[in-house]
mmCIF file of C-alpha atoms and ligand atoms in Angstrom:
data_model
loop_
_atom_site.group_PDB
_atom_site.id
_atom_site.type_symbol
_atom_site.label_atom_id
_atom_site.label_comp_id
_atom_site.label_asym_id
_atom_site.label_seq_id
_atom_site.Cartn_x
_atom_site.Cartn_y
_atom_site.Cartn_z
ATOM 1 C CA MET A 18 0.000 0.000 0.000
ATOM 2 C CA ASN A 19 3.066 2.148 -0.226
ATOM 3 C CA ILE A 20 2.907 5.581 -1.717
ATOM 4 C CA LYS A 21 5.718 4.763 -4.125
ATOM 5 C CA ASN A 22 5.203 1.818 -6.443
ATOM 6 C CA ARG A 23 7.389 -0.876 -4.957
ATOM 7 C CA LYS A 24 5.979 -4.146 -3.743
ATOM 8 C CA SER A 25 6.505 -3.448 -0.087
ATOM 9 C CA TRP A 26 4.463 -6.526 0.850
ATOM 10 C CA GLU A 27 7.134 -8.880 -0.382
ATOM 11 C CA LEU A 28 8.834 -10.472 2.573
ATOM 12 C CA PRO A 29 12.549 -11.089 2.224
ATOM 13 C CA GLU A 30 13.207 -14.773 2.830
ATOM 14 C CA SER A 31 15.825 -13.778 5.387
ATOM 15 C CA ALA A 32 12.954 -12.739 7.653
ATOM 16 C CA VAL A 33 11.437 -16.197 7.667
ATOM 17 C CA THR A 34 12.855 -17.914 10.705
ATOM 18 C CA PRO A 35 11.099 -20.543 12.764
ATOM 19 C CA GLU A 36 10.285 -19.389 16.267
ATOM 20 C CA LYS A 37 12.350 -21.220 18.830
ATOM 21 C CA ASN A 38 10.560 -19.783 21.834
ATOM 22 C CA TYR A 39 7.055 -20.359 20.697
ATOM 23 C CA LEU A 40 4.812 -20.272 23.709
ATOM 24 C CA ASN A 41 1.696 -22.380 23.632
ATOM 25 C CA ARG A 42 -0.211 -20.204 26.008
ATOM 26 C CA ARG A 43 -3.091 -22.562 26.595
ATOM 27 C CA HIS A 44 -0.711 -25.316 27.505
ATOM 28 C CA PHE A 45 1.243 -22.891 29.680
ATOM 29 C CA LEU A 46 -1.861 -21.761 31.521
ATOM 30 C CA LYS A 47 -2.960 -25.330 32.109
ATOM 31 C CA THR A 48 0.456 -26.269 33.391
ATOM 32 C CA VAL A 49 0.761 -23.428 35.835
ATOM 33 C CA GLY A 50 -2.883 -23.706 36.856
ATOM 34 C CA MET A 51 -3.905 -20.239 35.782
ATOM 35 C CA GLY A 52 -7.086 -21.543 34.236
ATOM 36 C CA SER A 53 -9.314 -20.592 37.138
ATOM 37 C CA GLY A 54 -11.060 -17.285 37.495
ATOM 38 C CA ALA A 55 -9.995 -16.965 41.123
ATOM 39 C CA LEU A 56 -6.348 -17.208 40.247
ATOM 40 C CA LEU A 57 -6.748 -14.787 37.387
ATOM 41 C CA GLY A 58 -8.471 -12.308 39.675
ATOM 42 C CA ALA A 59 -5.677 -12.596 42.204
ATOM 43 C CA SER A 60 -2.977 -12.068 39.625
ATOM 44 C CA LEU A 61 -4.833 -9.084 38.193
ATOM 45 C CA ALA A 62 -5.124 -7.506 41.592
ATOM 46 C CA LYS A 63 -1.497 -7.792 42.521
ATOM 47 C CA GLY A 64 0.206 -7.658 39.138
ATOM 48 C CA ALA A 65 0.889 -4.645 37.020
ATOM 49 C CA SER A 66 -2.453 -3.291 36.061
ATOM 50 C CA SER A 67 -1.854 -4.227 32.426
ATOM 51 C CA GLY A 68 -3.840 -7.359 33.265
ATOM 52 C CA PHE A 69 -1.425 -10.167 32.369
ATOM 53 C CA PRO A 70 -1.632 -13.104 32.339
ATOM 54 C CA SER A 71 -4.752 -13.281 30.240
ATOM 55 C CA ILE A 72 -6.926 -16.324 29.689
ATOM 56 C CA LEU A 73 -7.544 -17.764 26.256
ATOM 57 C CA ASN A 74 -11.118 -17.253 25.118
ATOM 58 C CA GLN A 75 -12.101 -20.707 23.852
ATOM 59 C CA ASP A 76 -14.461 -19.230 21.268
ATOM 60 C CA PHE A 77 -11.412 -17.803 19.528
ATOM 61 C CA ASN A 78 -8.756 -20.345 20.439
ATOM 62 C CA GLY A 79 -7.391 -20.613 16.902
ATOM 63 C CA GLU A 80 -6.986 -24.370 17.236
ATOM 64 C CA ASP A 81 -7.291 -24.760 13.478
ATOM 65 C CA LEU A 82 -4.811 -21.992 12.714
ATOM 66 C CA GLU A 83 -1.044 -21.995 12.539
ATOM 67 C CA LYS A 84 0.149 -19.096 14.653
ATOM 68 C CA THR A 85 2.791 -16.775 13.258
ATOM 69 C CA PRO A 86 6.046 -16.833 15.245
ATOM 70 C CA TYR A 87 6.347 -13.947 17.707
ATOM 71 C CA ASP A 88 9.588 -12.691 16.180
ATOM 72 C CA LEU A 89 7.923 -12.191 12.818
ATOM 73 C CA ILE A 90 4.894 -10.457 14.308
ATOM 74 C CA LYS A 91 7.141 -7.975 16.074
ATOM 75 C CA GLY A 92 9.713 -7.663 13.321
ATOM 76 C CA TYR A 93 7.626 -7.087 10.180
ATOM 77 C CA ASN A 94 5.525 -4.006 10.748
ATOM 78 C CA ASN A 95 3.575 -1.269 9.059
ATOM 79 C CA PHE A 96 3.758 1.834 11.234
ATOM 80 C CA TYR A 97 4.196 4.837 8.982
ATOM 81 C CA GLU A 98 4.595 7.195 11.944
ATOM 82 C CA PHE A 99 8.127 5.766 12.165
ATOM 83 C CA THR A 100 9.080 4.618 8.682
ATOM 84 C CA THR A 101 7.683 2.873 5.616
ATOM 85 C CA ASP A 102 10.453 0.285 5.928
ATOM 86 C CA LYS A 103 8.896 -2.721 7.685
ATOM 87 C CA GLY A 104 12.175 -4.060 9.050
ATOM 88 C CA ASP A 105 13.179 -0.733 10.636
ATOM 89 C CA VAL A 106 9.996 0.020 12.552
ATOM 90 C CA GLN A 107 11.045 -2.056 15.541
ATOM 91 C CA LYS A 108 14.271 -0.097 16.010
ATOM 92 C CA LEU A 109 12.759 3.352 15.502
ATOM 93 C CA ALA A 110 9.716 2.724 17.695
ATOM 94 C CA ASN A 111 11.952 1.782 20.622
ATOM 95 C CA LYS A 112 14.303 4.736 20.522
ATOM 96 C CA GLY A 113 12.742 7.136 23.006
ATOM 97 C CA TRP A 114 9.049 7.077 22.197
ATOM 98 C CA GLN A 115 7.233 6.587 25.527
ATOM 99 C CA THR A 116 4.124 4.424 25.661
ATOM 100 C CA GLU A 117 3.580 4.356 29.419
ATOM 101 C CA PRO A 118 1.829 6.130 31.063
ATOM 102 C CA TRP A 119 -0.631 6.675 28.208
ATOM 103 C CA ASP A 120 -3.899 8.551 28.396
ATOM 104 C CA ILE A 121 -6.778 7.802 26.117
ATOM 105 C CA GLU A 122 -9.726 10.131 25.641
ATOM 106 C CA ILE A 123 -13.202 8.797 24.975
ATOM 107 C CA LYS A 124 -15.655 11.502 23.973
ATOM 108 C CA GLY A 125 -18.137 12.913 21.479
ATOM 109 C CA LEU A 126 -21.809 11.932 21.411
ATOM 110 C CA VAL A 127 -21.763 10.039 24.702
ATOM 111 C CA ASP A 128 -23.314 10.335 28.153
ATOM 112 C CA ASN A 129 -20.115 9.329 29.874
ATOM 113 C CA PRO A 130 -16.998 10.963 28.370
ATOM 114 C CA LEU A 131 -13.714 10.097 30.063
ATOM 115 C CA LYS A 132 -9.978 10.544 29.897
ATOM 116 C CA ILE A 133 -8.188 7.624 31.443
ATOM 117 C CA GLU A 134 -4.739 6.019 31.658
ATOM 118 C CA VAL A 135 -4.691 2.766 29.699
ATOM 119 C CA ASN A 136 -3.840 0.553 32.689
ATOM 120 C CA ASP A 137 -6.794 2.043 34.570
ATOM 121 C CA LEU A 138 -9.004 1.475 31.546
ATOM 122 C CA ILE A 139 -8.012 -2.208 31.495
ATOM 123 C CA LYS A 140 -8.989 -2.484 35.160
ATOM 124 C CA LYS A 141 -12.244 -0.683 34.531
ATOM 125 C CA VAL A 142 -13.300 -3.058 31.748
ATOM 126 C CA GLY A 143 -12.508 -6.078 33.916
ATOM 127 C CA GLY A 144 -9.138 -7.189 32.588
ATOM 128 C CA ILE A 145 -8.062 -8.873 29.398
ATOM 129 C CA GLU A 146 -8.435 -12.146 27.523
ATOM 130 C CA GLN A 147 -6.586 -13.782 24.655
ATOM 131 C CA ARG A 148 -7.990 -14.373 21.163
ATOM 132 C CA VAL A 149 -6.282 -15.878 18.174
ATOM 133 C CA TYR A 150 -7.276 -14.024 15.001
ATOM 134 C CA ARG A 151 -6.262 -14.111 11.366
ATOM 135 C CA PHE A 152 -4.698 -10.813 10.296
ATOM 136 C CA ARG A 153 -4.728 -9.852 6.604
ATOM 137 C CA CYS A 154 -2.976 -6.772 5.237
ATOM 138 C CA VAL A 155 -4.274 -5.064 2.093
ATOM 139 C CA GLU A 156 -0.772 -5.681 0.696
ATOM 140 C CA ALA A 157 -1.749 -9.387 0.401
ATOM 141 C CA TRP A 158 0.266 -10.845 3.259
ATOM 142 C CA SER A 159 -1.229 -12.516 6.306
ATOM 143 C CA MET A 160 -0.425 -13.644 9.830
ATOM 144 C CA VAL A 161 -2.224 -15.426 12.657
ATOM 145 C CA ILE A 162 -1.848 -13.490 15.897
ATOM 146 C CA PRO A 163 -2.711 -14.345 19.514
ATOM 147 C CA TRP A 164 -3.858 -10.945 20.757
ATOM 148 C CA ASP A 165 -4.472 -10.052 24.392
ATOM 149 C CA GLY A 166 -7.037 -7.372 25.102
ATOM 150 C CA PHE A 167 -10.751 -6.783 25.495
ATOM 151 C CA PRO A 168 -13.804 -6.385 23.236
ATOM 152 C CA LEU A 169 -14.322 -2.886 21.843
ATOM 153 C CA LYS A 170 -17.944 -3.232 22.950
ATOM 154 C CA LYS A 171 -16.732 -2.708 26.523
ATOM 155 C CA ILE A 172 -15.662 0.834 25.643
ATOM 156 C CA ILE A 173 -19.044 1.464 24.045
ATOM 157 C CA ASP A 174 -20.773 0.251 27.192
ATOM 158 C CA LEU A 175 -18.546 2.446 29.310
ATOM 159 C CA ALA A 176 -19.086 5.577 27.213
ATOM 160 C CA GLN A 177 -22.873 5.181 26.760
ATOM 161 C CA PRO A 178 -23.287 6.654 23.265
ATOM 162 C CA LYS A 179 -26.289 8.810 22.447
ATOM 163 C CA SER A 180 -28.623 7.659 19.679
ATOM 164 C CA GLU A 181 -27.156 10.229 17.236
ATOM 165 C CA ALA A 182 -23.766 8.465 17.360
ATOM 166 C CA LYS A 183 -23.445 6.507 14.106
ATOM 167 C CA TYR A 184 -19.689 5.979 13.863
ATOM 168 C CA MET A 185 -16.618 5.629 16.023
ATOM 169 C CA LYS A 186 -13.546 7.613 15.061
ATOM 170 C CA PHE A 187 -10.103 6.529 16.308
ATOM 171 C CA THR A 188 -7.006 8.730 16.342
ATOM 172 C CA THR A 189 -3.332 7.801 16.796
ATOM 173 C CA PHE A 190 -0.783 9.928 18.737
ATOM 174 C CA TYR A 191 1.049 12.836 17.126
ATOM 175 C CA ASP A 192 4.672 13.169 18.233
ATOM 176 C CA PRO A 193 7.002 14.090 15.350
ATOM 177 C CA LYS A 194 9.918 14.514 17.769
ATOM 178 C CA ASN A 195 9.955 10.789 18.544
ATOM 179 C CA ALA A 196 8.182 9.455 15.464
ATOM 180 C CA PRO A 197 10.386 10.422 12.507
ATOM 181 C CA GLY A 198 7.807 9.395 9.905
ATOM 182 C CA GLN A 199 5.528 12.150 11.180
ATOM 183 C CA ARG A 200 8.071 14.777 10.154
ATOM 184 C CA GLY A 201 7.207 14.035 6.519
ATOM 185 C CA ARG A 202 4.088 15.467 4.958
ATOM 186 C CA SER A 203 3.031 12.638 2.658
ATOM 187 C CA ILE A 204 0.344 11.723 5.185
ATOM 188 C CA ASP A 205 -1.930 14.178 6.966
ATOM 189 C CA TRP A 206 -1.071 13.160 10.540
ATOM 190 C CA PRO A 207 -2.361 11.974 12.895
ATOM 191 C CA TYR A 208 -3.554 8.627 11.485
ATOM 192 C CA VAL A 209 -7.332 8.278 11.714
ATOM 193 C CA GLU A 210 -9.699 5.337 11.328
ATOM 194 C CA GLY A 211 -13.403 4.689 11.695
ATOM 195 C CA LEU A 212 -16.075 2.018 12.091
ATOM 196 C CA THR A 213 -19.855 2.077 11.988
ATOM 197 C CA MET A 214 -21.475 1.544 15.379
ATOM 198 C CA ASP A 215 -22.673 -1.875 14.189
ATOM 199 C CA GLU A 216 -19.166 -2.898 13.208
ATOM 200 C CA ALA A 217 -17.722 -1.576 16.446
ATOM 201 C CA SER A 218 -20.324 -3.494 18.471
ATOM 202 C CA ASN A 219 -19.590 -6.779 16.697
ATOM 203 C CA GLU A 220 -18.170 -9.443 18.983
ATOM 204 C CA LEU A 221 -14.962 -9.678 16.924
ATOM 205 C CA ALA A 222 -13.946 -6.007 17.222
ATOM 206 C CA PHE A 223 -11.147 -5.979 19.778
ATOM 207 C CA MET A 224 -8.828 -3.580 21.595
ATOM 208 C CA ALA A 225 -5.422 -5.222 21.832
ATOM 209 C CA THR A 226 -2.987 -4.508 24.635
ATOM 210 C CA GLY A 227 -0.802 -7.568 24.183
ATOM 211 C CA ILE A 228 0.514 -10.261 21.864
ATOM 212 C CA TYR A 229 1.395 -13.832 22.891
ATOM 213 C CA GLY A 230 0.583 -12.992 26.494
ATOM 214 C CA LYS A 231 3.024 -10.078 26.722
ATOM 215 C CA PRO A 232 2.381 -6.331 26.591
ATOM 216 C CA ILE A 233 2.076 -5.232 22.992
ATOM 217 C CA PRO A 234 5.447 -4.179 21.570
ATOM 218 C CA ASN A 235 5.811 -0.513 20.607
ATOM 219 C CA GLN A 236 6.110 -1.374 16.927
ATOM 220 C CA ASN A 237 2.808 -3.266 16.989
ATOM 221 C CA GLY A 238 0.898 -0.285 18.400
ATOM 222 C CA ALA A 239 1.601 0.013 22.118
ATOM 223 C CA PRO A 240 -0.059 0.402 24.465
ATOM 224 C CA ILE A 241 -3.473 -0.050 22.867
ATOM 225 C CA ARG A 242 -4.697 -0.606 19.318
ATOM 226 C CA LEU A 243 -7.758 -1.685 17.437
ATOM 227 C CA VAL A 244 -8.032 -5.146 15.824
ATOM 228 C CA VAL A 245 -10.801 -5.756 13.286
ATOM 229 C CA PRO A 246 -9.882 -9.156 11.837
ATOM 230 C CA TRP A 247 -12.406 -9.249 8.972
ATOM 231 C CA LYS A 248 -10.986 -6.028 7.517
ATOM 232 C CA TYR A 249 -7.674 -5.190 5.913
ATOM 233 C CA GLY A 250 -4.990 -4.401 8.455
ATOM 234 C CA PHE A 251 -4.951 -0.653 7.878
ATOM 235 C CA LYS A 252 -8.302 -0.433 9.711
ATOM 236 C CA SER A 253 -6.576 -1.814 12.822
ATOM 237 C CA ILE A 254 -5.238 1.549 13.955
ATOM 238 C CA LYS A 255 -2.307 1.551 16.377
ATOM 239 C CA SER A 256 -1.416 3.497 19.519
ATOM 240 C CA ILE A 257 -4.788 5.166 19.988
ATOM 241 C CA VAL A 258 -5.065 8.395 22.010
ATOM 242 C CA LYS A 259 -8.628 9.381 21.177
ATOM 243 C CA ILE A 260 -11.906 7.610 20.482
ATOM 244 C CA GLU A 261 -14.848 9.783 19.423
ATOM 245 C CA PHE A 262 -18.473 8.875 18.861
ATOM 246 C CA VAL A 263 -19.625 10.896 15.864
ATOM 247 C CA LYS A 264 -22.587 11.455 13.569
ATOM 248 C CA ARG A 265 -20.744 11.521 10.236
ATOM 249 C CA ARG A 266 -18.510 8.886 8.698
ATOM 250 C CA PRO A 267 -14.869 9.790 9.433
ATOM 251 C CA LEU A 268 -12.465 10.105 6.517
ATOM 252 C CA ASN A 269 -9.855 7.456 7.297
ATOM 253 C CA THR A 270 -6.209 8.149 6.550
ATOM 254 C CA TRP A 271 -5.730 5.708 3.654
ATOM 255 C CA GLN A 272 -8.948 6.731 1.973
ATOM 256 C CA ALA A 273 -7.906 10.366 2.222
ATOM 257 C CA LEU A 274 -4.545 9.472 0.681
ATOM 258 C CA GLN A 275 -5.678 7.226 -2.185
ATOM 259 C CA PRO A 276 -9.492 7.079 -2.464
ATOM 260 C CA ARG A 277 -9.362 5.005 -5.641
ATOM 261 C CA GLU A 278 -7.379 2.289 -3.869
ATOM 262 C CA TYR A 279 -8.577 2.355 -0.256
ATOM 263 C CA GLY A 280 -12.112 2.832 0.993
ATOM 264 C CA PHE A 281 -13.897 3.132 4.303
ATOM 265 C CA TYR A 282 -15.091 -0.472 4.648
ATOM 266 C CA ALA A 283 -11.908 -2.313 3.621
ATOM 267 C CA ASN A 284 -13.486 -5.719 4.169
ATOM 268 C CA VAL A 285 -11.220 -8.575 3.152
ATOM 269 C CA ASN A 286 -12.667 -9.805 -0.147
ATOM 270 C CA PRO A 287 -10.959 -12.181 -2.605
ATOM 271 C CA LYS A 288 -13.270 -10.992 -5.393
ATOM 272 C CA VAL A 289 -12.434 -7.311 -5.197
ATOM 273 C CA ASP A 290 -8.885 -6.703 -6.320
ATOM 274 C CA HIS A 291 -6.713 -3.805 -5.338
ATOM 275 C CA PRO A 292 -6.217 -1.679 -8.483
ATOM 276 C CA ARG A 293 -2.542 -2.678 -8.505
ATOM 277 C CA TRP A 294 -2.655 -6.312 -7.376
ATOM 278 C CA SER A 295 -4.928 -9.307 -6.894
ATOM 279 C CA GLN A 296 -6.570 -10.023 -3.542
ATOM 280 C CA ALA A 297 -7.501 -13.604 -4.518
ATOM 281 C CA SER A 298 -4.602 -15.097 -2.591
ATOM 282 C CA GLU A 299 -2.269 -14.077 0.188
ATOM 283 C CA ARG A 300 1.279 -14.682 1.270
ATOM 284 C CA VAL A 301 1.424 -16.367 4.662
ATOM 285 C CA ILE A 302 4.234 -14.770 6.622
ATOM 286 C CA GLY A 303 6.520 -17.378 8.123
ATOM 287 C CA ALA A 304 5.104 -20.325 6.158
ATOM 288 C CA GLY A 305 8.249 -20.918 4.143
ATOM 289 C CA PHE A 306 8.750 -20.301 0.470
ATOM 290 C CA PHE A 307 6.829 -23.159 -1.183
ATOM 291 C CA SER A 308 3.769 -23.295 1.060
ATOM 292 C CA SER A 309 3.507 -19.598 1.532
ATOM 293 C CA ARG A 310 0.454 -18.691 -0.596
ATOM 294 C CA LYS A 311 -3.121 -19.588 0.201
ATOM 295 C CA PRO A 312 -6.504 -18.459 -1.111
ATOM 296 C CA THR A 313 -7.944 -15.381 0.570
ATOM 297 C CA LEU A 314 -11.147 -16.027 2.517
ATOM 298 C CA MET A 315 -14.232 -13.816 2.320
ATOM 299 C CA PHE A 316 -14.214 -11.460 5.322
ATOM 300 C CA ASN A 317 -10.902 -13.129 6.148
ATOM 301 C CA GLY A 318 -12.745 -16.270 7.300
ATOM 302 C CA TYR A 319 -15.209 -14.424 9.562
ATOM 303 C CA GLU A 320 -18.176 -14.437 7.182
ATOM 304 C CA GLU A 321 -20.466 -16.123 9.670
ATOM 305 C CA GLN A 322 -19.890 -13.421 12.276
ATOM 306 C CA VAL A 323 -20.000 -10.316 10.068
ATOM 307 C CA ALA A 324 -21.690 -10.904 6.673
ATOM 308 C CA HIS A 325 -25.031 -9.694 8.078
ATOM 309 C CA LEU A 326 -23.518 -6.247 8.680
ATOM 310 C CA TYR A 327 -23.276 -5.691 4.928
ATOM 311 C CA GLU A 328 -26.539 -7.161 3.640
ATOM 312 C CA GLY A 329 -27.768 -5.161 0.656
ATOM 313 C CA LEU A 330 -24.472 -3.302 0.298
ATOM 314 C CA ASP A 331 -22.604 -3.531 -3.021
ATOM 315 C CA LEU A 332 -19.190 -4.634 -1.767
ATOM 316 C CA LYS A 333 -17.522 -3.792 -5.092
ATOM 317 C CA LYS A 334 -18.557 -0.164 -4.815
ATOM 318 C CA ASN A 335 -18.193 -0.023 -1.042
ATOM 319 C CA TYR A 336 -14.655 -1.336 -0.916
HETATM 320 N N1 LIG B 414 -1.805 2.395 12.575
HETATM 321 C C1 LIG B 414 -1.062 3.516 12.552
HETATM 322 N N2 LIG B 414 -1.261 4.450 13.476
HETATM 323 N N3 LIG B 414 -0.102 3.716 11.608
HETATM 324 C C2 LIG B 414 0.121 2.796 10.608
HETATM 325 O O1 LIG B 414 0.997 3.024 9.752
HETATM 326 N N4 LIG B 414 -0.525 0.653 9.628
HETATM 327 C C3 LIG B 414 -1.679 -0.235 9.404
HETATM 328 C C4 LIG B 414 -2.219 -0.760 10.721
HETATM 329 N N5 LIG B 414 -2.360 0.305 11.695
HETATM 330 C C5 LIG B 414 -0.664 1.611 10.599
HETATM 331 C C6 LIG B 414 -1.612 1.437 11.630
HETATM 332 C C7 LIG B 414 -1.378 -1.334 8.522
HETATM 333 S S1 LIG B 414 -1.257 -0.984 6.871
HETATM 334 C C8 LIG B 414 -1.251 -2.620 8.965
HETATM 335 S S2 LIG B 414 -1.105 -3.919 7.900
HETATM 336 C C9 LIG B 414 -1.208 -2.909 10.393
HETATM 337 O O2 LIG B 414 -1.335 -1.760 11.208
HETATM 338 C C10 LIG B 414 0.112 -3.582 10.718
HETATM 339 O O3 LIG B 414 0.136 -4.004 12.042
HETATM 340 P P1 LIG B 414 1.412 -4.799 12.582
HETATM 341 O O4 LIG B 414 2.623 -3.994 12.320
HETATM 342 O O5 LIG B 414 1.141 -5.025 14.027
HETATM 343 O O6 LIG B 414 1.423 -6.101 11.799
#
């Protein structure tokens, strides 16, 4: 999705290394006996308020999915606030940019606006859980990621939107001193994204604060980001500082930049190609060279959960 014309989605084979320290979290939790609610409660109360360890939600246990190694998830990133070079994001996002403490503002057409530090927000929504989701970038690469976090619906319940609220608008931080990519003007910073209220209320919409049972690395959008697994990755906005409930559809950053190529909905759809490349298949990051491509699934495999949101909508026009 780069602004130039190079195929930035092509992963150099050098990046494909098997994960040695792969942590099977479910197994780990069973082994150490963290499966019970009482123990979880105790660890939440005494541990850092970031809520770890989290418990795997069995409805999204990803048993049928091959998880992407942690090193690849945290080493192959799109975070244009730092650089367009995927391999360099990790270094630049850990050079002085501070992600704790971190305030997030929730406001707009709501009865209960609030500004709250992320760790306090996690406590307020009752802690975190783990869900394994497919993750599909518009650049035609994919991963499978065990996210830790909580349903976005919990923020909606906390904020109590008024009936005029039709969309949620999400905004990333603006800090050009520590985020060198924001010194350039190719993008109108800060990065903005949006969802309809129906999309945001869907059970899959998730606020991630961790990956593989650890606090989310800076380069993946610390300390809190959105994850909407049935949509292309650019909808999953990182490092959120503001969430607003609004009447009008927000103009999201990529749509503002290239409206012919990127829309508001951005639902994963093998039948609607990007103007510059096919979306019919995807490159599975970490799968090795010969088994690395697989067919793209409608709504990224979450058709059952979300297809009803788009009934009657022409998905070719509303890309
Ligand atoms: N959020 C912000 N603020 N800035 C970005 O550049 N890139 C998006 C999305 N969220 C981006 C962002 C894109 S294009 C993708 S594919 C995912 O983040 C990448 O997330 P990852 O680096 O954790 O894989």
